[in-house]
């Protein structure tokens, strides 16, 4: 699977990678947030175990291709985020993908336990983690992009208003 944002003429700023196309159900949440903010991205399968040479080439070329963040989703052994981080200095945002038997807890522990010197920012298991990783990437880009910062402020304000509008049913 290879997908790109609608901004085909603009080089991707964020990579969204996963070990298998079955991870897309979770990782599409990251892509949706990036698209909502108009951040050019690419999405593709880059398996740490089944295509390690391709994964290494992807990581090694990330900075020169203009990526400022890589959101890497992985389940099970979850080596993808850490192995990509070992081969690039582009920030890697790890998303644990729920697994069939251990609900993603194995993935979470695998991603979060990186050795000193090879950081991976680790997010929640599943859809919320994928969306938050994308919001984190947006915040990174917004540090020197006023238009994007304004969009992020508006997004947060909309969330606040939605929460204020919540009511509880009467007993």
Coordinates of C-alpha atoms in Angstrom, one line a residue:
X1 CA 0.0 0.0 0.0
X2 CA 1.3 3.4 -0.9
X3 CA -0.9 6.5 -0.4
X4 CA -0.2 10.2 -0.5
X5 CA -2.2 13.2 0.5
X6 CA -4.2 15.2 -2.0
X7 CA -1.3 17.7 -2.3
X8 CA 0.5 15.7 -4.9
X9 CA 2.6 18.7 -6.1
X10 CA 4.0 19.2 -2.6
X11 CA 6.6 16.9 -1.1
X12 CA 5.4 14.9 1.9
X13 CA 6.4 16.4 5.3
X14 CA 5.3 13.4 7.4
X15 CA 5.7 9.7 6.7
X16 CA 3.0 7.3 8.0
X17 CA 4.4 3.8 7.9
X18 CA 3.2 0.4 9.2
X19 CA 4.4 -3.2 9.1
X20 CA 1.3 -4.6 7.3
X21 CA -1.7 -3.3 5.4
X22 CA -3.8 -4.8 8.3
X23 CA -2.4 -1.9 10.4
X24 CA -4.1 0.6 8.2
X25 CA -7.4 0.4 10.2
X26 CA -5.5 2.1 13.0
X27 CA -3.0 4.2 11.0
X28 CA -5.6 5.8 8.8
X29 CA -6.5 7.9 11.8
X30 CA -3.1 9.5 11.6
X31 CA -3.6 10.1 7.9
X32 CA -7.0 11.6 8.5
X33 CA -5.7 14.2 11.0
X34 CA -2.8 15.1 8.7
X35 CA -5.2 15.6 5.8
X36 CA -7.6 17.6 8.0
X37 CA -4.7 20.1 8.7
X38 CA -3.5 20.1 5.1
X39 CA -0.2 18.5 6.0
X40 CA 1.3 16.6 3.0
X41 CA 2.1 13.0 4.0
X42 CA 2.8 9.7 2.5
X43 CA 1.5 6.3 3.8
X44 CA 3.0 3.0 3.0
X45 CA 3.9 -0.5 4.3
X46 CA 7.5 -0.8 5.3
X47 CA 7.9 -4.1 7.3
X48 CA 10.8 -4.4 9.7
X49 CA 10.7 -8.2 9.4
X50 CA 9.7 -8.9 5.8
X51 CA 11.5 -6.1 4.0
X52 CA 14.3 -4.8 6.3
X53 CA 16.4 -3.4 3.4
X54 CA 13.5 -1.3 2.1
X55 CA 12.8 -0.1 5.7
X56 CA 16.5 0.9 6.1
X57 CA 16.4 2.8 2.8
X58 CA 13.2 4.6 3.8
X59 CA 14.7 5.7 7.1
X60 CA 18.0 6.7 5.7
X61 CA 16.5 8.9 3.0
X62 CA 13.8 10.5 5.2
X63 CA 15.6 13.7 6.0
X64 CA 16.9 14.4 2.5
X65 CA 13.3 13.8 1.2
X66 CA 12.0 16.5 3.5
X67 CA 10.3 14.5 6.1
X68 CA 10.1 16.2 9.5
X69 CA 8.4 13.3 11.3
X70 CA 7.7 9.6 10.8
X71 CA 4.6 8.1 12.4
X72 CA 5.4 4.4 12.6
X73 CA 2.6 1.9 13.6
X74 CA 3.4 -1.6 14.6
X75 CA 1.8 -4.6 16.3
X76 CA 3.2 -7.7 18.0
X77 CA 7.0 -7.5 18.3
X78 CA 6.7 -3.8 17.1
X79 CA 10.2 -3.4 15.9
X80 CA 9.4 -0.9 13.1
X81 CA 9.5 2.4 15.1
X82 CA 12.7 1.6 16.9
X83 CA 14.5 0.2 13.8
X84 CA 13.5 3.3 11.8
X85 CA 14.7 5.5 14.6
X86 CA 18.0 3.7 14.6
X87 CA 18.6 4.7 11.0
X88 CA 17.4 8.3 11.0
X89 CA 17.5 11.4 13.1
X90 CA 14.0 12.5 11.9
X91 CA 11.7 12.2 14.9
X92 CA 9.9 8.9 15.1
X93 CA 6.4 8.8 16.7
X94 CA 5.5 5.2 17.6
X95 CA 1.9 3.9 17.6
X96 CA 1.3 0.5 19.1
X97 CA -1.2 -1.4 17.0
X98 CA -3.5 -3.8 18.9
X99 CA -2.6 -7.4 18.4
X100 CA -4.9 -10.4 18.4
X101 CA -3.7 -12.0 21.6
X102 CA -2.2 -9.3 23.8
X103 CA -4.4 -6.3 22.8
X104 CA -1.4 -4.2 21.9
X105 CA 0.2 -4.2 25.3
X106 CA 3.1 -6.1 23.9
X107 CA 3.5 -3.5 21.2
X108 CA 3.3 -0.7 23.6
X109 CA 6.1 -2.2 25.8
X110 CA 8.2 -2.9 22.8
X111 CA 8.0 0.6 21.4
X112 CA 8.3 2.5 24.7
X113 CA 11.4 0.5 25.9
X114 CA 13.9 2.1 23.6
X115 CA 17.5 2.1 24.7
X116 CA 19.1 5.4 25.8
X117 CA 20.2 7.3 22.7
X118 CA 17.6 6.1 20.2
X119 CA 14.4 7.9 21.1
X120 CA 10.9 7.0 19.9
X121 CA 8.0 9.1 21.1
X122 CA 5.4 6.6 22.1
X123 CA 1.6 7.1 21.9
X124 CA -1.5 5.3 23.1
X125 CA -2.5 1.9 21.7
X126 CA -4.8 2.1 18.7
X127 CA -6.8 4.8 17.0
X128 CA -6.3 7.5 19.7
X129 CA -2.6 6.9 19.6
X130 CA -2.5 7.3 15.8
X131 CA -4.6 10.5 15.9
X132 CA -2.5 11.9 18.7
X133 CA 0.8 11.1 16.9
X134 CA -0.5 13.0 13.9
X135 CA -1.5 16.0 16.1
X136 CA 1.9 15.9 17.7
X137 CA 3.5 16.0 14.2
X138 CA 1.2 19.0 13.4
X139 CA 2.3 20.7 16.5
X140 CA 5.9 20.2 15.6
X141 CA 5.3 21.7 12.2
X142 CA 3.3 24.6 13.7
X143 CA 6.3 25.7 15.7
X144 CA 7.4 27.8 12.7
X145 CA 4.2 27.9 10.7
X146 CA 1.7 30.5 11.9
X147 CA -1.1 29.3 9.6
X148 CA -0.8 25.8 10.9
X149 CA -0.6 27.0 14.5
X150 CA -3.8 28.9 14.0
X151 CA -5.5 25.8 12.6
X152 CA -4.3 23.8 15.6
X153 CA -5.6 26.5 18.0
X154 CA -9.0 26.4 16.2
X155 CA -9.0 22.6 16.5
X156 CA -8.4 22.8 20.2
X157 CA -11.1 25.5 20.7
X158 CA -13.6 23.3 18.8
X159 CA -12.8 20.4 21.1
X160 CA -13.2 22.6 24.1
X161 CA -16.6 23.8 22.9
X162 CA -17.7 20.2 22.2
X163 CA -16.8 19.2 25.7
X164 CA -18.6 22.2 27.2
X165 CA -21.7 21.2 25.2
X166 CA -21.8 17.7 26.6
X167 CA -24.7 16.9 28.9
X168 CA -25.5 13.9 31.0
X169 CA -28.8 12.0 30.9
X170 CA -31.1 12.5 33.9
X171 CA -31.5 9.6 36.2

